[in-house]
Amino acid sequence: MGTEKMTMEERIQAFYRQSGGPNNSRIPQLMEKHLLYGKDHGMDGHRETFEDAVMDTVIQDPSLLLLFERFQRWRMSRKQDLKNNAELEKEIRQLQQEISDLKKRFSNESV
């Protein structure tokens, strides 16, 4: 099967032919070995996660990489905005408390 691309179904069927069929009790061990050491699954000895696969795709495509970088910048900016908003809300609550305390103090002095 040289350079032609196989569909996922064809790959699954080829795997079953090589491993002795879908009822082979060794299938889980064979799958684990393939996921750890298969050339189409990232670094040897490291089980590729979905995030790894997405990152590989993004890093290899310049337009996706640019989009990802912009998304990350936007996300970091948004986190900073949320942090700033939380700090402002805390400061507003403190000022409201001070105003309330001053009102009580002035109302007590005027009586």
Coordinates of C-alpha atoms in Angstrom, one line a residue:
M1 CA 0.0 0.0 0.0
G2 CA 2.9 2.4 -0.8
T3 CA 2.0 6.0 -1.0
E4 CA -1.8 5.7 -1.3
K5 CA -3.8 7.0 1.6
M6 CA -6.0 4.5 3.4
T7 CA -9.4 5.4 4.9
M8 CA -9.9 4.8 8.6
E9 CA -12.0 1.8 7.8
E10 CA -9.3 0.3 5.6
R11 CA -6.8 0.9 8.4
I12 CA -9.0 -0.8 10.9
Q13 CA -9.5 -3.8 8.6
A14 CA -5.8 -4.0 7.9
F15 CA -5.1 -3.9 11.7
Y16 CA -7.5 -6.8 12.3
R17 CA -6.0 -8.9 9.5
Q18 CA -2.5 -8.4 11.0
S19 CA -3.6 -9.0 14.5
G20 CA -5.8 -12.1 14.1
G21 CA -9.3 -10.5 14.0
P22 CA -11.4 -8.3 16.2
N23 CA -11.9 -11.1 18.9
N24 CA -8.2 -11.5 19.5
S25 CA -7.5 -11.1 23.3
R26 CA -4.2 -9.4 22.5
I27 CA -5.9 -6.4 20.7
P28 CA -5.7 -4.1 23.8
Q29 CA -1.9 -4.7 24.1
L30 CA -1.4 -4.4 20.4
M31 CA -3.3 -1.1 20.3
E32 CA -1.4 0.3 23.3
K33 CA 1.9 -0.6 21.6
H34 CA 0.8 1.0 18.4
L35 CA -0.3 4.1 20.1
L36 CA 3.0 4.4 22.0
Y37 CA 5.3 3.5 19.1
G38 CA 3.4 3.9 15.8
K39 CA 5.1 6.3 13.5
D40 CA 1.7 8.0 12.9
H41 CA 1.2 8.7 16.6
G42 CA 3.8 11.2 17.7
M43 CA 7.0 10.6 19.7
D44 CA 8.1 7.1 20.5
G45 CA 7.0 6.0 23.9
H46 CA 4.6 8.9 24.4
R47 CA 0.9 8.2 23.9
E48 CA -0.3 11.1 21.8
T49 CA -3.3 12.9 23.1
F50 CA -6.0 14.7 21.1
E51 CA -4.3 18.0 22.2
D52 CA -1.0 16.8 20.9
A53 CA -2.5 15.9 17.5
V54 CA -4.2 19.3 17.3
M55 CA -1.0 21.2 18.3
D56 CA 1.0 19.2 15.7
T57 CA -1.5 20.2 13.0
V58 CA -1.5 23.9 14.1
I59 CA 2.2 24.1 14.3
Q60 CA 2.7 22.7 10.8
D61 CA 0.3 25.1 9.1
P62 CA 1.5 28.7 9.1
S63 CA -2.0 30.2 8.7
L64 CA -3.4 28.0 11.6
L65 CA -0.4 29.0 13.7
L66 CA -1.0 32.7 13.2
L67 CA -4.7 32.2 14.0
F68 CA -3.7 30.2 17.2
E69 CA -1.3 32.9 18.3
R70 CA -3.9 35.6 17.9
F71 CA -6.4 33.5 19.8
Q72 CA -3.9 33.0 22.6
R73 CA -3.2 36.8 22.7
W74 CA -6.9 37.5 22.9
R75 CA -7.4 34.9 25.6
M76 CA -4.6 36.3 27.7
S77 CA -6.0 39.8 27.2
R78 CA -9.4 38.6 28.3
K79 CA -7.9 37.0 31.4
Q80 CA -6.2 40.2 32.3
D81 CA -9.4 42.2 31.8
L82 CA -11.3 39.8 34.1
K83 CA -8.6 40.2 36.7
N84 CA -8.7 44.0 36.4
N85 CA -12.5 43.9 36.7
A86 CA -12.4 41.8 39.8
E87 CA -9.9 44.3 41.4
L88 CA -12.0 47.2 40.4
E89 CA -15.1 45.6 41.9
K90 CA -13.3 45.0 45.1
E91 CA -12.2 48.6 45.2
I92 CA -15.7 49.8 44.5
R93 CA -17.1 47.6 47.4
Q94 CA -14.4 49.1 49.7
L95 CA -15.4 52.7 48.6
Q96 CA -19.1 51.9 49.1
Q97 CA -18.3 50.7 52.6
E98 CA -16.3 53.9 53.3
I99 CA -19.2 56.0 52.1
S100 CA -21.6 54.1 54.2
D101 CA -19.4 54.5 57.2
L102 CA -19.0 58.2 56.6
K103 CA -22.8 58.7 56.2
K104 CA -23.3 56.9 59.5
R105 CA -20.7 59.0 61.2
F106 CA -22.1 62.3 59.8
S107 CA -25.6 61.4 60.7
N108 CA -24.5 60.6 64.3
E109 CA -22.6 63.9 64.6
S110 CA -25.6 65.9 63.3
V111 CA -27.9 64.5 65.9

